[in-house]
Amino acid sequence: MLGRIASARRCGASRSLVAVKRSTAAAAPLSTFISGSTVNNSNQFKSSKWIGVGPKFDSRAIIAASAASYSTSSPLHSAFLTSYDAHVAERASLADGKLGGIAPKPLDAAQTSALIEEIKVASSSDANANRLVELLSTRVPPGVDEAAYVKASYLSAVALGELPPTLISRVRAVELLGTMQGGYNVATLITLLSNSDKELRDCAANQLKHTLLVFDAFHDVVDLSNSTSSSPEAKAAALSVLESWAAAEWYTSKPDVPDKITVTVFKVTGETNTDDLSPAQDAWSRPDIPLHALAMLKNKREGIEPEKDGEIGPLSQMEELLKKGYPLAYVGDVVGTGSSRKSATNSVLWYMGEDIPYVPNIKSGGVCIGGKIAPIFFNTMEDSGALPIEMDVSNLNMGDVIDIYPREGEVVDAACDELVAKFDLKTNVLLDEVRAGGRIPLIIGRGLTSKARVALGRDASVSDIFTMPVDPTEQPKGYSLAQKMVGKACGVAGIPPGKYCEPAMTTVGSQDTTGPMTRDELRGLACLGFSADLVMQSFCHTAAYPKPVDVVTHHTLPDFIMTRGGVSLRPGDGIIHSWLNRMLVPDTVGTGGDSHTRFPIGISFPAGSGLVAFAAATGIFPLDMPESVLVRFTGSMQPGITLRDLVQAIPYTAIQKGLLTVEKKGKKNVFSGRVLEIEGLPDLKCEQAFELSDASAERSAAGCTIKLNKEPIIEYLNSNVVMLKWMISEGYGDARTIERRIARMEDWLANPHLLEADDNAEYAEIIEINMDEIKEPILALPNDPDASALLSEVAGDKIDEVFIGSCMTNIGHFRAAGKLLADRNTATLPTRLWVAPPTKMDAAQLTAEGYYSTFGTAGARMEMPGCSLCMGNQARVEPGCTVVSTSTRNFPNRLGQGANVFLASAELAAVAAIEGKLPTVEEYMKYMAKVDATASDTYRYLNFDELPEFVEASDKVEISDEMREAAKKLRIM
């Protein structure tokens, strides 16, 4: 399985600069990049520390020094440095200069080209010569970034003797190519293995020995080592690279995790969710990690003192703690709940991690300790090379200096050497991940080492160097549905809990507030083509109220995705999940850069942008198979009860059984990190099933499965085939990828078969919910999606605003709300009502049926199809108001500053909008009697195979034989 990593055929950039023709910007000649833009800064070397990789850069220390080192009396008057230093000074002044201000941006392609033009004409006697080289060395992103293309082009030309060296010698050019991690540098380094100059040849070999992102170029090295036409020297150089890869020198040369780590505690009591670390309102700045980190913990709370409440986080507080002389460790009762955004991890590590040599504005390493760490956040910490630890934090306080003994599993008060707490590492490979710089480089590197050993005629095992995942000691008696789905994606019958595996990724989703970060991660992975079968990009979080940076993303990200074989939606199309779900193949596995990527058919394991990029690029996903919790519904749904009530019945019942607590200190959560498997509702439509799977994100579950009968899935896929063909007719791309997905759906429809859990499958817990006993709505209380109450317990609470929208809604909900609003007795609503359908197709159908007229007459604020209030980064409710929302979660300050938000069904939300309060159960049931009377008309779903416009368009689309054959080969995934 590990071997598939290094041979991901469409992922690498082994053809180096030639392959870049797929990107318009990168394919342009170097002269087109010369301009006078402002930018960025350099880093300087500092002593290496264990978490870092090689020499450590200190971005904070260099910001002021960079500008101060420039002299206008220099023999070389640098127009580039003049503008660059102005940018450095501007960034350094942000946040009142606390913690050194904000690091300058990395160089872009135009700035890199301008810098190179000055290097070409400079001499070593120029006062700024070293700075120019340092900027080129350290401030250009690695991988297949456009600026990396410009840098690699110049360095390759110097290294190959095509351009005369000035400030950078041929050997130094080779060394700098070796710092670029992979992509455009690889082909040049391999070419140099055959160079007649021994120094260049040996230098190129040394750089390749520590380059992991070689992908297809691996075979070029093997071929060179075996070639009869190559010189003995070239063969020896290639063989030395293979031997180094086989010996894992890329790993063993890195400092090991020490036996003792000393840190200062930065304690955040209660729950830290990803909105606290990466606020939705600041989503526009997420790719600019240093700038975005300013917003971490910007809202005042117990023990936290923001620099500017609601704007800038506790910089002075952290600065004061750093004076103790140790790195900070983030410590909290519950850490990282909520969204999958890696930006939350990036923010923490910007202040508590370490700079990565030659990689601007990204940090690795660091320590995070939580009484409970949310699974996705734990994973993003792993991927970033951090050390996440779950343990009792009740005896840790802000400012404590502690010694962590990672191998002994102990934390000791550094002042008195007293034991504070014990812990167990979550996985036995965690320390390997930290040493490697993260889980992703460890996986890629292990695969490369294994492949090199096979190429050298040896055993593929790498257990002599690496700590390998430990398989469960006992095999389960039977497999659950989730375990069978993952097993199928791994080519086996099932995967037991606790086993490490790498399931094939059939479907990968990316949305627009994490998409730019995923793009950057893909560039860092040297990805020029996706290996996952279908990768889809949406624009549902920023389309309605785009900032200038969002407009740029809307124009540039689609091309980036489609040129790599992905599918791109368009601004205004609607919510990622409402579209991605219609592209699913039953019983397959996927992931997405949104915590609500929870498939109604198949299973997904949502992730941060780094892991999403990895899955898209390589086509696999690293997974320690979680345990499962079975939720089994029995009985029948009672009058007036909706699916949203069943959603909230899950935490409500778990609380009653003592399996879930609302209190954050010592929090219990039976669902956390486990797969939530749901049975007992087999005839739900797939749109309805998504309401249940969607909400598994609020339970901090790793994933979710729902047992459905074939009939609703067949109906869903027949509709979706027509919709996908319509997409092709409308010019959506990549057309070949959409064709292949249609072919896979039609292949399944020709022989529909669904996996089922074994009768003797084992679960960590089984929760029975008798629907006969649910006789009134259940709501999530402000401001915690776990906190639950019956309607009768909160009836009468005044409501100021109501939101009907988000991925938790479908067209039936809007019809129900529309019929209730049409029947209201008052001319105007006592509340402010927001309405946002999930897709443009829903909006069009609701308009055709007259519901938009009803909403407008009622005074509703109609939002563009998309996320709207749900994420809170676009429009916002009034500060301090009380809201009933159909959205996914209700964390503090999410929908509005200081807002108190109930989560409820669209039907109850509509009643609250009409009444201006939460109704009594009796009042609610009177309204619902009207809804139930027309239920067959109300709860009709969008079946595109019954809509003439879509059927007519689909009839004109033919699926190629090539894509049909490709689909057949993918049946096992």
Coordinates of N, CA, C and O in Angstrom, one line a residue, residues 50 57 100 205 421 431 570 573 657 711 730 732 817 898 940:
W50 N 14.9 20.5 17.8 CA 14.5 19.2 17.4 C 13.3 19.1 16.5 O 13.2 18.3 15.7
F57 N 15.1 28.8 10.8 CA 14.9 30.2 10.4 C 14.0 30.8 11.5 O 13.1 30.2 11.9
G100 N 7.2 40.9 16.7 CA 7.9 41.2 15.5 C 7.1 41.6 14.3 O 7.6 41.8 13.2
A205 N 23.5 14.4 -6.7 CA 23.1 13.2 -6.0 C 22.8 13.5 -4.6 O 21.8 12.9 -4.1
A421 N 0.9 14.9 35.1 CA 0.0 14.0 34.4 C 0.7 12.9 33.6 O 1.9 13.1 33.3
L431 N 5.9 9.8 17.0 CA 7.2 10.4 17.1 C 8.0 10.3 15.8 O 8.7 11.2 15.5
R570 N -19.1 26.9 -10.2 CA -19.0 28.4 -10.4 C -19.6 29.1 -9.3 O -20.5 28.6 -8.7
D573 N -23.4 28.8 -7.9 CA -23.9 27.4 -8.1 C -24.5 26.9 -6.8 O -25.6 26.2 -6.8
K657 N -28.0 9.0 28.5 CA -27.3 7.7 28.8 C -25.9 7.9 29.5 O -25.2 6.9 29.8
E711 N -33.4 1.1 -3.4 CA -34.4 1.9 -4.2 C -34.1 3.4 -4.2 O -34.0 4.1 -5.2
E730 N -23.4 22.2 -20.3 CA -23.2 23.6 -19.9 C -21.8 24.0 -19.8 O -21.5 25.2 -19.4
Y732 N -19.1 22.7 -18.1 CA -18.4 22.5 -16.9 C -17.2 21.5 -17.2 O -17.3 20.6 -18.0
A817 N -41.6 25.7 4.6 CA -41.6 27.1 5.1 C -42.5 28.0 4.3 O -43.2 28.9 4.9
G898 N -21.8 37.7 19.6 CA -22.6 37.6 20.9 C -24.0 37.0 20.6 O -24.8 37.1 21.5
R940 N -41.1 16.8 -2.1 CA -40.7 16.3 -3.4 C -39.2 16.7 -3.6 O -38.9 17.9 -3.3

